[in-house]
Coordinates of N, CA and C in Angstrom, one line a residue:
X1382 N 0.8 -1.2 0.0 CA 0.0 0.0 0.0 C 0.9 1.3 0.0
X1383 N 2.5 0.8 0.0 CA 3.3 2.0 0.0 C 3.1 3.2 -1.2
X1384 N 2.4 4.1 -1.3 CA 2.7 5.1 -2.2 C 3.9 6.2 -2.2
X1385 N 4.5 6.0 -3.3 CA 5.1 7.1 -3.0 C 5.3 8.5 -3.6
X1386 N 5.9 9.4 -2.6 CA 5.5 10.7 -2.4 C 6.3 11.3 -4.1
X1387 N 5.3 12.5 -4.6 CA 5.6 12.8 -5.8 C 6.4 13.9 -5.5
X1388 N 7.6 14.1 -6.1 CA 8.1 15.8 -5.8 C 7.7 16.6 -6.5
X1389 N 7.5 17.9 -6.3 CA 6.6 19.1 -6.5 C 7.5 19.8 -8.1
X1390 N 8.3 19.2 -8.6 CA 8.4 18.7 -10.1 C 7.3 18.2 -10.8
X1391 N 7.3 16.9 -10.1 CA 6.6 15.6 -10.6 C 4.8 16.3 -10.9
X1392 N 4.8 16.9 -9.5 CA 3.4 17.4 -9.2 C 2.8 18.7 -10.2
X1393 N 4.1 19.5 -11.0 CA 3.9 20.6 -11.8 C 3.8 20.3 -13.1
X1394 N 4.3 19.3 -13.5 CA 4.2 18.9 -14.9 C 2.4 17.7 -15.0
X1395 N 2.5 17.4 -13.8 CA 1.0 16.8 -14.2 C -0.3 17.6 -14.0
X1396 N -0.1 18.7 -13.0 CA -0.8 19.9 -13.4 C -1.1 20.5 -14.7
X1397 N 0.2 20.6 -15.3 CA 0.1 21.2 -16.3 C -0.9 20.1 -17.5
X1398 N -0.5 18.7 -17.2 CA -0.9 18.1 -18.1 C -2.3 17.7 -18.2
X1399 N -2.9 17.8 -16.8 CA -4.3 16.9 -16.4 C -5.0 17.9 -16.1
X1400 N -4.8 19.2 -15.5 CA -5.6 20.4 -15.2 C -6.5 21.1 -16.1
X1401 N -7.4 21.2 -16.8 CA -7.8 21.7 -17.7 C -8.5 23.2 -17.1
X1402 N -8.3 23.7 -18.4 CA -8.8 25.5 -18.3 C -10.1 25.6 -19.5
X1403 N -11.2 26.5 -19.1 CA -11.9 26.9 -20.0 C -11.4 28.1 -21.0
X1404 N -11.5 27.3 -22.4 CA -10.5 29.0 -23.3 C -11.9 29.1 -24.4
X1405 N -12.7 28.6 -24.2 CA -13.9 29.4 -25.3 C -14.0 30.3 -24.9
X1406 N -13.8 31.4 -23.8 CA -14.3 32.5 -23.9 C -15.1 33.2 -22.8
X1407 N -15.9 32.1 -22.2 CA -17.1 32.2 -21.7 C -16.6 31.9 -20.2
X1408 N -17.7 32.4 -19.5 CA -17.4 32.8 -18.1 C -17.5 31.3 -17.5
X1409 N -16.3 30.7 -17.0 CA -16.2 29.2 -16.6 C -17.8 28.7 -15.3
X1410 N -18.4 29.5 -14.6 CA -19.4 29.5 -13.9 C -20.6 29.3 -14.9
X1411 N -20.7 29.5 -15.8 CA -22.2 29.8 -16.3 C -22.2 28.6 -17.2
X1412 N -21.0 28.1 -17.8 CA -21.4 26.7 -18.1 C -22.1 25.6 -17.6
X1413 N -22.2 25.5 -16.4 CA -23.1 24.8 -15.5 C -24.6 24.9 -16.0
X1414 N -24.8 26.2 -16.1 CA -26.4 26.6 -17.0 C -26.4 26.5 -18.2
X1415 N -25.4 26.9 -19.1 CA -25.5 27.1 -20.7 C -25.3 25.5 -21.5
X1416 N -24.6 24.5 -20.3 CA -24.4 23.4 -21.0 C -25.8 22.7 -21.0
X1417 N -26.6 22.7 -20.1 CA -27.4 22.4 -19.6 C -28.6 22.9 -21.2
X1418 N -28.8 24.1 -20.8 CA -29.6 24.6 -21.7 C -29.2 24.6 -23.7
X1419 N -27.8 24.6 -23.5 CA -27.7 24.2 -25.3 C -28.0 22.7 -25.5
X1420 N -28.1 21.8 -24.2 CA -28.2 19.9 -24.9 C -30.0 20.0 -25.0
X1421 N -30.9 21.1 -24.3 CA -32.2 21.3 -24.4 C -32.5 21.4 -25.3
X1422 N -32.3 22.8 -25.9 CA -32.4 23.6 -27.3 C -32.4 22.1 -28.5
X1423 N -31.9 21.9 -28.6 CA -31.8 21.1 -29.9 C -33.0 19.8 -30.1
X1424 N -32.7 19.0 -29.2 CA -34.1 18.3 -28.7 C -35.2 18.4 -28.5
X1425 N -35.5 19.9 -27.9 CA -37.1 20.5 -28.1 C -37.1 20.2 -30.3
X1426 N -36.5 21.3 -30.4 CA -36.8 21.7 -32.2 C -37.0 19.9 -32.4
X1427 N -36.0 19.2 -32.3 CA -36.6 17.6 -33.1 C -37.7 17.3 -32.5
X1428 N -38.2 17.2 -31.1 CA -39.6 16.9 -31.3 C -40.4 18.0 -32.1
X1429 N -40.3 18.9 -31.2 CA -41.2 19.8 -32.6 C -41.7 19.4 -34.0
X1430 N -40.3 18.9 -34.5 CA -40.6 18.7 -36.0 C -41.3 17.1 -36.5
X1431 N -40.8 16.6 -35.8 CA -41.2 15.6 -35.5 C -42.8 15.3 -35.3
X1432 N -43.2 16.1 -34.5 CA -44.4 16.3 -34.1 C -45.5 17.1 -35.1
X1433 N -45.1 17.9 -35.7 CA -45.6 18.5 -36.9 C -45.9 17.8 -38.0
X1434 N -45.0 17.0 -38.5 CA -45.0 16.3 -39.7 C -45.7 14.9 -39.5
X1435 N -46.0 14.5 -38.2 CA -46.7 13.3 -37.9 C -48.5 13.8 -37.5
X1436 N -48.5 15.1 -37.2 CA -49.4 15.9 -37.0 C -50.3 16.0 -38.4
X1437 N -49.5 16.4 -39.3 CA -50.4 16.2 -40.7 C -50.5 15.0 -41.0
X1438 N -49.9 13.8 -40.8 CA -50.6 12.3 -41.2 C -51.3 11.5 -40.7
X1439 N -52.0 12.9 -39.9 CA -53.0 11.8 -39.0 C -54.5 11.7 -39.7
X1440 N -55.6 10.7 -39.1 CA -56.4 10.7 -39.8 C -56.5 9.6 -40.1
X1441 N -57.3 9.3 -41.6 CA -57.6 7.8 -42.1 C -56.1 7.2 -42.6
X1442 N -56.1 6.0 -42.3 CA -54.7 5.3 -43.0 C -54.6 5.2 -44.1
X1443 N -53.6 6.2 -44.7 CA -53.3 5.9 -45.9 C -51.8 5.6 -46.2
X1444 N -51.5 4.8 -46.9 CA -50.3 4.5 -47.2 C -49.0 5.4 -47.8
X1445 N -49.7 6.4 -48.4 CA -49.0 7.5 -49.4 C -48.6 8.4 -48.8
X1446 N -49.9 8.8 -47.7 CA -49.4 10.0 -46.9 C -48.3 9.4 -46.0
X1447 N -48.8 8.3 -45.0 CA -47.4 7.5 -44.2 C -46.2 8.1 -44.7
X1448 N -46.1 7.6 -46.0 CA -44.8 7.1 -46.5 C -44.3 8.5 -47.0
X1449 N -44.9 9.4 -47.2 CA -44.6 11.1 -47.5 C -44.0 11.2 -46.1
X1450 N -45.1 11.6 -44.9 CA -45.0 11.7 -43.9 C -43.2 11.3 -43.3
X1451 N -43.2 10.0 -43.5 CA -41.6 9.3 -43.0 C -40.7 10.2 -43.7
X1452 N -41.5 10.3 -44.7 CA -39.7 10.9 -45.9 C -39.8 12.3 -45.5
X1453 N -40.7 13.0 -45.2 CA -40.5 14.2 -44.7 C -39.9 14.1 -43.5
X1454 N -39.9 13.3 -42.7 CA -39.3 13.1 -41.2 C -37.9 12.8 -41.3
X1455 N -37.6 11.8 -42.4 CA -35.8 11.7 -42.8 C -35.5 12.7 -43.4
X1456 N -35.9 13.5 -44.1 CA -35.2 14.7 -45.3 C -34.6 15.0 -44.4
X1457 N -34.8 15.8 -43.1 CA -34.4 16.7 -42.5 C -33.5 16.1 -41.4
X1458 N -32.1 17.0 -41.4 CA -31.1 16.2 -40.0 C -31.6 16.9 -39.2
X1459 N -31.6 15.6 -37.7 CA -32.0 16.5 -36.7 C -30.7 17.1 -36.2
X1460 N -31.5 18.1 -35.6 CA -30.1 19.2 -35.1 C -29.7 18.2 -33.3
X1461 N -28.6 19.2 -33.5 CA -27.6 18.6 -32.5 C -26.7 19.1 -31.9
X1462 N -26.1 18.7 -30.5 CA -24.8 20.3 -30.2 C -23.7 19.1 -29.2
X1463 N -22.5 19.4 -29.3 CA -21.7 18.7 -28.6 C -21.0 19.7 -27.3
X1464 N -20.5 18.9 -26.6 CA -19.9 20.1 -25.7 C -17.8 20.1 -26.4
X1465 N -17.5 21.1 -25.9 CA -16.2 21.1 -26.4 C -15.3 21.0 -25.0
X1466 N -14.1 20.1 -24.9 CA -13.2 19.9 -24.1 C -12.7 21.1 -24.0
X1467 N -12.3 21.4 -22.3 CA -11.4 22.2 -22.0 C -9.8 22.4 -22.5
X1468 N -9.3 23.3 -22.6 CA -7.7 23.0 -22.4 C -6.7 22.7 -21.8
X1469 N -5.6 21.6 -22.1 CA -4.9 21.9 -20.8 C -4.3 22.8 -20.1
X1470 N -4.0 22.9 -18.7 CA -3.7 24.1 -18.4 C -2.1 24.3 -18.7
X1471 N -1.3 24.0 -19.3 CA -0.4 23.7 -20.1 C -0.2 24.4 -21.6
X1472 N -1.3 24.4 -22.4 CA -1.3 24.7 -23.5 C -2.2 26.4 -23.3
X1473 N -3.1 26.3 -21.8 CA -3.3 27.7 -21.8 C -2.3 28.9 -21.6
X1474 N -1.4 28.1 -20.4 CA -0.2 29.1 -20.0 C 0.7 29.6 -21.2
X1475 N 1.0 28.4 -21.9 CA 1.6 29.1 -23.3 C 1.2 29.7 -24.3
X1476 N -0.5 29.0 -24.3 CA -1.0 30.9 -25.7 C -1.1 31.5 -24.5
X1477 N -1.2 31.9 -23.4 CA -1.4 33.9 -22.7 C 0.2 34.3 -22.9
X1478 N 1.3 33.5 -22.7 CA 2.9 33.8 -22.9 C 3.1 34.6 -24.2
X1479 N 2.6 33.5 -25.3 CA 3.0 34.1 -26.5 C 1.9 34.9 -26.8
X1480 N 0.7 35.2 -26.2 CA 0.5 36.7 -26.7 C 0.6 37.4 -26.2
X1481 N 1.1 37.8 -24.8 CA 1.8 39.1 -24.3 C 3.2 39.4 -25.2
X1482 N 4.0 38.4 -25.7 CA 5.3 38.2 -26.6 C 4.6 38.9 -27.0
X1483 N 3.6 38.9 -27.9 CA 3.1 39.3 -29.1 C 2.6 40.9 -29.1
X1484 N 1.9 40.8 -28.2 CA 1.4 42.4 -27.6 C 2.3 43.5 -27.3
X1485 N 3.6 42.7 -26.7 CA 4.8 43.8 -26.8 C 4.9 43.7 -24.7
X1486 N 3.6 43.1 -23.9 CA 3.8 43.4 -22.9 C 5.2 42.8 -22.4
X1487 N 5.4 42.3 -22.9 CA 6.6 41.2 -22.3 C 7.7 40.8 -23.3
X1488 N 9.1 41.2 -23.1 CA 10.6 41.5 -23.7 C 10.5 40.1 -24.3
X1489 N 11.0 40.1 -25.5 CA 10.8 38.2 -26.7 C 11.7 37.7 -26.0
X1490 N 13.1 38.2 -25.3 CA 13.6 36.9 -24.6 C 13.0 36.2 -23.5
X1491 N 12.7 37.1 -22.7 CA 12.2 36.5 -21.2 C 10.9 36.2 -22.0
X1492 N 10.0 36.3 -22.5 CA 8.7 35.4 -22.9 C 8.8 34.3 -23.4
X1493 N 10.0 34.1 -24.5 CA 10.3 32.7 -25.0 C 11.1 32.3 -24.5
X1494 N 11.3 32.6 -23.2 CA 12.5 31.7 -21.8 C 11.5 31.2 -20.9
X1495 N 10.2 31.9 -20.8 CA 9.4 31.4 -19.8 C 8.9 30.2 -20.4
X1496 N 8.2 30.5 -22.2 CA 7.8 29.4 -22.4 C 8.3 28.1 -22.8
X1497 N 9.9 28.1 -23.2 CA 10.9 27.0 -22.9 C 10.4 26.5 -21.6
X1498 N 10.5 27.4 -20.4 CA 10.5 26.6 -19.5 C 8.7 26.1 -19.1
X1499 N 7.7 26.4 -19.4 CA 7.1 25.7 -19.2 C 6.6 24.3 -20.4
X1500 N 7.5 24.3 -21.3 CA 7.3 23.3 -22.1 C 7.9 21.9 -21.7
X1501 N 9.5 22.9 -21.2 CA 10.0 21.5 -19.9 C 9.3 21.1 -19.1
X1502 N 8.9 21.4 -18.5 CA 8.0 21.5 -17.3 C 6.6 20.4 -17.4
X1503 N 6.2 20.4 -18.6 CA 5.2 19.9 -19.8 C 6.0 18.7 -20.4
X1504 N 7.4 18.6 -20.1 CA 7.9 17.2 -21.1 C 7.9 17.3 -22.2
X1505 N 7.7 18.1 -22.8 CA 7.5 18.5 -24.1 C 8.8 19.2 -25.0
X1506 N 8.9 18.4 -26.3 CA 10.2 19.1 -27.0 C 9.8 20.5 -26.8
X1507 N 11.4 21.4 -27.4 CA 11.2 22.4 -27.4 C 10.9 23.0 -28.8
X1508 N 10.5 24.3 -29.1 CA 10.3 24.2 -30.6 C 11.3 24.6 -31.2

């Protein structure tokens, strides 16, 4: 049951690797509600449609309409939304590096010295 203790190396580079960061944009709190409500959104509209086109073949059985009816129900893809994976926090720390590099806030050596060093840090060749 011996575990053994990680050194705070060991502990920085798996940070970097397993930590993920939100970089869409969007305020990391409100995902809780927006993920919630964009897997809604899409599922309402397919029943809806769904519901419409089976709406008009109701009535006496007829075979033509049925069979209209289905093809109208396949024509159309039902809509759909995926969620998008976070970043690591690894690959966040180095795009905010190189675009302070970029913006001028921060001198091109010491920015591309920092981000050598967290690419070591990361195990990762250098570029």
């Amino acid at each position: 049951m011996g575990r053994r203790r990680r050194s705070p190396q060991e502990k920085k580079a798996l940070s970097y690797a397993k930590d993920r960061r939100n970089n869409y944009g969007e305020n990391d709190k409100s995902s809780r509600k927006n993920i919630a409500r964009s897997k809604k959104f899409p599922h309402r509209v397919n029943r809806r449609n769904a519901s419409l086109v089976l709406e008009a073949a109701t009535g006496v059985l007829d075979e033509v309409a049925g069979a209209a009816a289905e093809e109208r129900l396949l024509a159309r893809r039902p809509k759909s939304w995926k969620k998008w994976s976070d970043a690591p926090l690894g690959e966040v720390v180095q795009d905010s590096l190189r675009r302070r590099v970029d913006l001028g806030r921060d001198g091109r050596e010491s920015g591309t010295a920092r981000i050598r060093r967290v690419r070591r840090r990361m195990r990762q060749p250098a570029e």
